[in-house]
PDB file of C-alpha atoms in Angstrom:
ATOM      1  CA  GLN A 167       0.000   0.000   0.000  1.00 88.00           C
ATOM      2  CA  VAL A 168       2.761   2.413   1.011  1.00 94.00           C
ATOM      3  CA  GLN A 169       6.478   2.071   0.468  1.00 94.00           C
ATOM      4  CA  LEU A 170       9.257   4.114   2.047  1.00 95.00           C
ATOM      5  CA  VAL A 171      12.642   4.432   0.383  1.00 94.00           C
ATOM      6  CA  GLU A 172      15.475   5.823   2.475  1.00 94.00           C
ATOM      7  CA  SER A 173      18.789   7.133   1.242  1.00 94.00           C
ATOM      8  CA  GLY A 174      21.764   9.191   2.337  1.00 96.00           C
ATOM      9  CA  GLY A 175      23.471   6.993   4.892  1.00 95.00           C
ATOM     10  CA  GLY A 176      27.164   6.233   4.844  1.00 97.00           C
ATOM     11  CA  LEU A 177      30.499   6.690   6.548  1.00 97.00           C
ATOM     12  CA  VAL A 178      31.426  10.118   7.845  1.00 97.00           C
ATOM     13  CA  GLN A 179      34.146  11.458  10.110  1.00 98.00           C
ATOM     14  CA  PRO A 180      33.335  12.947  13.504  1.00 98.00           C
ATOM     15  CA  GLY A 181      32.215  16.524  13.083  1.00 98.00           C
ATOM     16  CA  GLY A 182      30.919  15.843   9.601  1.00 98.00           C
ATOM     17  CA  SER A 183      27.437  16.051   8.135  1.00 98.00           C
ATOM     18  CA  LEU A 184      24.980  13.790   6.355  1.00 98.00           C
ATOM     19  CA  ARG A 185      21.492  14.284   4.983  1.00 98.00           C
ATOM     20  CA  LEU A 186      19.024  11.429   5.046  1.00 98.00           C
ATOM     21  CA  SER A 187      15.979  11.301   2.796  1.00 98.00           C
ATOM     22  CA  CYS A 188      12.845   9.177   2.990  1.00 97.00           C
ATOM     23  CA  ALA A 189      10.369   9.163   0.125  1.00 96.00           C
ATOM     24  CA  ALA A 190       6.905   7.657   0.436  1.00 96.00           C
ATOM     25  CA  SER A 191       4.889   6.270  -2.441  1.00 95.00           C
ATOM     26  CA  GLY A 192       1.724   4.259  -2.923  1.00 94.00           C
ATOM     27  CA  SER A 193      -1.941   4.693  -2.148  1.00 94.00           C
ATOM     28  CA  ILE A 194      -1.443   7.917  -0.222  1.00 94.00           C
ATOM     29  CA  PHE A 195      -4.240  10.358   0.447  1.00 93.00           C
ATOM     30  CA  ARG A 196      -2.339  12.366   3.031  1.00 93.00           C
ATOM     31  CA  ILE A 197       0.810  11.919   5.103  1.00 93.00           C
ATOM     32  CA  GLU A 198       0.433  12.854   8.738  1.00 93.00           C
ATOM     33  CA  ALA A 199       3.445  12.715  11.081  1.00 92.00           C
ATOM     34  CA  MET A 200       6.851  11.706   9.768  1.00 95.00           C
ATOM     35  CA  GLY A 201       9.882  10.836  11.797  1.00 96.00           C
ATOM     36  CA  TRP A 202      13.289   9.311  12.141  1.00 98.00           C
ATOM     37  CA  TYR A 203      14.362   6.673  14.622  1.00 98.00           C
ATOM     38  CA  ARG A 204      17.669   4.917  15.115  1.00 98.00           C
ATOM     39  CA  GLN A 205      18.982   1.684  16.515  1.00 98.00           C
ATOM     40  CA  ALA A 206      22.575   1.171  17.520  1.00 96.00           C
ATOM     41  CA  PRO A 207      24.038  -2.326  17.875  1.00 91.00           C
ATOM     42  CA  GLY A 208      22.774  -3.960  21.046  1.00 93.00           C
ATOM     43  CA  GLU A 209      20.453  -1.054  21.789  1.00 96.00           C
ATOM     44  CA  GLN A 210      16.729  -0.457  21.516  1.00 97.00           C
ATOM     45  CA  ARG A 211      15.312   1.643  18.732  1.00 97.00           C
ATOM     46  CA  GLU A 212      14.947   5.259  19.821  1.00 97.00           C
ATOM     47  CA  LEU A 213      13.270   8.368  18.526  1.00 98.00           C
ATOM     48  CA  VAL A 214      15.531  10.899  16.843  1.00 98.00           C
ATOM     49  CA  ALA A 215      13.140  13.507  15.463  1.00 98.00           C
ATOM     50  CA  THR A 216       9.560  13.909  14.318  1.00 97.00           C
ATOM     51  CA  ILE A 217       7.645  16.453  12.285  1.00 96.00           C
ATOM     52  CA  THR A 218       3.879  16.820  12.137  1.00 93.00           C
ATOM     53  CA  SER A 219       1.764  17.702   9.137  1.00 88.00           C
ATOM     54  CA  GLY A 220       1.765  21.203  10.560  1.00 84.00           C
ATOM     55  CA  THR A 221       5.590  21.139  10.640  1.00 83.00           C
ATOM     56  CA  ALA A 222       5.902  21.130  14.419  1.00 94.00           C
ATOM     57  CA  THR A 223       9.109  19.337  15.314  1.00 96.00           C
ATOM     58  CA  ASN A 224      10.411  17.298  18.215  1.00 96.00           C
ATOM     59  CA  PHE A 225      13.961  16.112  18.849  1.00 97.00           C
ATOM     60  CA  ALA A 226      15.730  13.748  21.165  1.00 98.00           C
ATOM     61  CA  ASP A 227      17.860  15.666  23.670  1.00 97.00           C
ATOM     62  CA  SER A 228      20.978  13.979  22.308  1.00 97.00           C
ATOM     63  CA  VAL A 229      20.560  15.564  18.858  1.00 98.00           C
ATOM     64  CA  LYS A 230      19.081  18.963  19.690  1.00 97.00           C
ATOM     65  CA  GLY A 231      21.033  21.765  18.082  1.00 97.00           C
ATOM     66  CA  ARG A 232      22.798  19.365  15.701  1.00 98.00           C
ATOM     67  CA  PHE A 233      20.000  17.730  13.689  1.00 98.00           C
ATOM     68  CA  THR A 234      17.119  19.291  11.813  1.00 98.00           C
ATOM     69  CA  ILE A 235      14.083  17.623  10.285  1.00 97.00           C
ATOM     70  CA  SER A 236      12.048  18.939   7.381  1.00 96.00           C
ATOM     71  CA  ARG A 237       9.508  17.687   4.873  1.00 95.00           C
ATOM     72  CA  ASP A 238       8.461  18.334   1.295  1.00 94.00           C
ATOM     73  CA  ASN A 239       4.775  17.487   1.067  1.00 92.00           C
ATOM     74  CA  ALA A 240       4.750  17.779  -2.721  1.00 93.00           C
ATOM     75  CA  LYS A 241       7.335  14.987  -2.856  1.00 94.00           C
ATOM     76  CA  ASN A 242       6.026  12.996   0.140  1.00 94.00           C
ATOM     77  CA  THR A 243       9.552  13.175   1.481  1.00 96.00           C
ATOM     78  CA  VAL A 244      11.088  13.792   4.886  1.00 96.00           C
ATOM     79  CA  TYR A 245      14.690  14.810   5.443  1.00 97.00           C
ATOM     80  CA  LEU A 246      17.059  14.596   8.382  1.00 98.00           C
ATOM     81  CA  GLN A 247      20.016  16.962   8.247  1.00 98.00           C
ATOM     82  CA  MET A 248      22.686  15.743  10.645  1.00 98.00           C
ATOM     83  CA  ASN A 249      25.536  18.075  11.544  1.00 98.00           C
ATOM     84  CA  SER A 250      28.400  17.839  14.016  1.00 98.00           C
ATOM     85  CA  LEU A 251      28.112  14.078  13.968  1.00 98.00           C
ATOM     86  CA  LYS A 252      29.575  12.078  16.816  1.00 98.00           C
ATOM     87  CA  PRO A 253      30.628   8.416  17.006  1.00 97.00           C
ATOM     88  CA  GLU A 254      27.635   7.796  19.283  1.00 96.00           C
ATOM     89  CA  ASP A 255      25.346   8.763  16.397  1.00 98.00           C
ATOM     90  CA  THR A 256      26.382   5.547  14.664  1.00 98.00           C
ATOM     91  CA  ALA A 257      23.255   3.482  14.081  1.00 98.00           C
ATOM     92  CA  VAL A 258      20.767   2.247  11.544  1.00 98.00           C
ATOM     93  CA  TYR A 259      18.346   5.099  10.919  1.00 98.00           C
ATOM     94  CA  TYR A 260      14.724   4.289  10.156  1.00 98.00           C
ATOM     95  CA  CYS A 261      12.035   6.479   8.691  1.00 97.00           C
ATOM     96  CA  LYS A 262       8.475   6.124   9.966  1.00 97.00           C
ATOM     97  CA  THR A 263       5.329   7.747   8.678  1.00 96.00           C
ATOM     98  CA  ARG A 264       1.649   7.766   9.550  1.00 95.00           C
ATOM     99  CA  VAL A 265      -0.362   7.742   6.354  1.00 94.00           C
ATOM    100  CA  LEU A 266      -4.008   8.235   5.519  1.00 94.00           C
ATOM    101  CA  LEU A 267      -4.611   5.908   2.590  1.00 94.00           C
ATOM    102  CA  THR A 268      -6.912   6.552  -0.339  1.00 93.00           C
ATOM    103  CA  THR A 269      -9.202   4.016   1.339  1.00 92.00           C
ATOM    104  CA  ARG A 270      -9.378   6.426   4.316  1.00 93.00           C
ATOM    105  CA  ALA A 271      -7.643   3.931   6.566  1.00 94.00           C
ATOM    106  CA  TYR A 272      -4.604   4.966   8.621  1.00 95.00           C
ATOM    107  CA  VAL A 273      -1.389   2.949   8.568  1.00 95.00           C
ATOM    108  CA  GLU A 274       2.029   3.379  10.115  1.00 96.00           C
ATOM    109  CA  VAL A 275       4.899   2.395   7.871  1.00 96.00           C
ATOM    110  CA  TRP A 276       8.608   1.849   8.549  1.00 96.00           C
ATOM    111  CA  GLY A 277      11.431   2.186   6.071  1.00 95.00           C
ATOM    112  CA  GLN A 278      14.073  -0.464   5.593  1.00 95.00           C
ATOM    113  CA  GLY A 279      16.757   1.505   7.405  1.00 96.00           C
ATOM    114  CA  THR A 280      19.959   3.180   6.315  1.00 97.00           C
ATOM    115  CA  LEU A 281      23.278   2.780   8.110  1.00 97.00           C
ATOM    116  CA  VAL A 282      25.124   5.812   9.406  1.00 98.00           C
ATOM    117  CA  THR A 283      28.662   5.235  10.652  1.00 98.00           C
ATOM    118  CA  VAL A 284      30.595   8.031  12.306  1.00 97.00           C
ATOM    119  CA  SER A 285      34.240   7.104  12.587  1.00 97.00           C
ATOM    120  CA  SER A 286      37.685   8.428  11.843  1.00 95.00           C
TER     121      SER A 286
END
């Protein structure tokens, strides 16, 4: 019904920047909240940042001031700009969206994940 395609992960040195993208496609009537989560090895998945349909944002304390989240509704895409990256930001980053389908049913969808490695 809905597919999410993430991109932008990779290897970056401490202090560097990366921009993640997540594009949604399928039987979409409207996309509600969009967000990014991450899971480091041996850790639970945690919230990184979210953005509502009204563009209100929320960030984990660990990324405040370093990460920004934005969305392009025309492209059904959410972005995560990550600056001043630290080794502890290393994780698989997942996109999650809440979608109102053309059938008027709501679904929550996860992306497949993209690996971000911060290392010198």
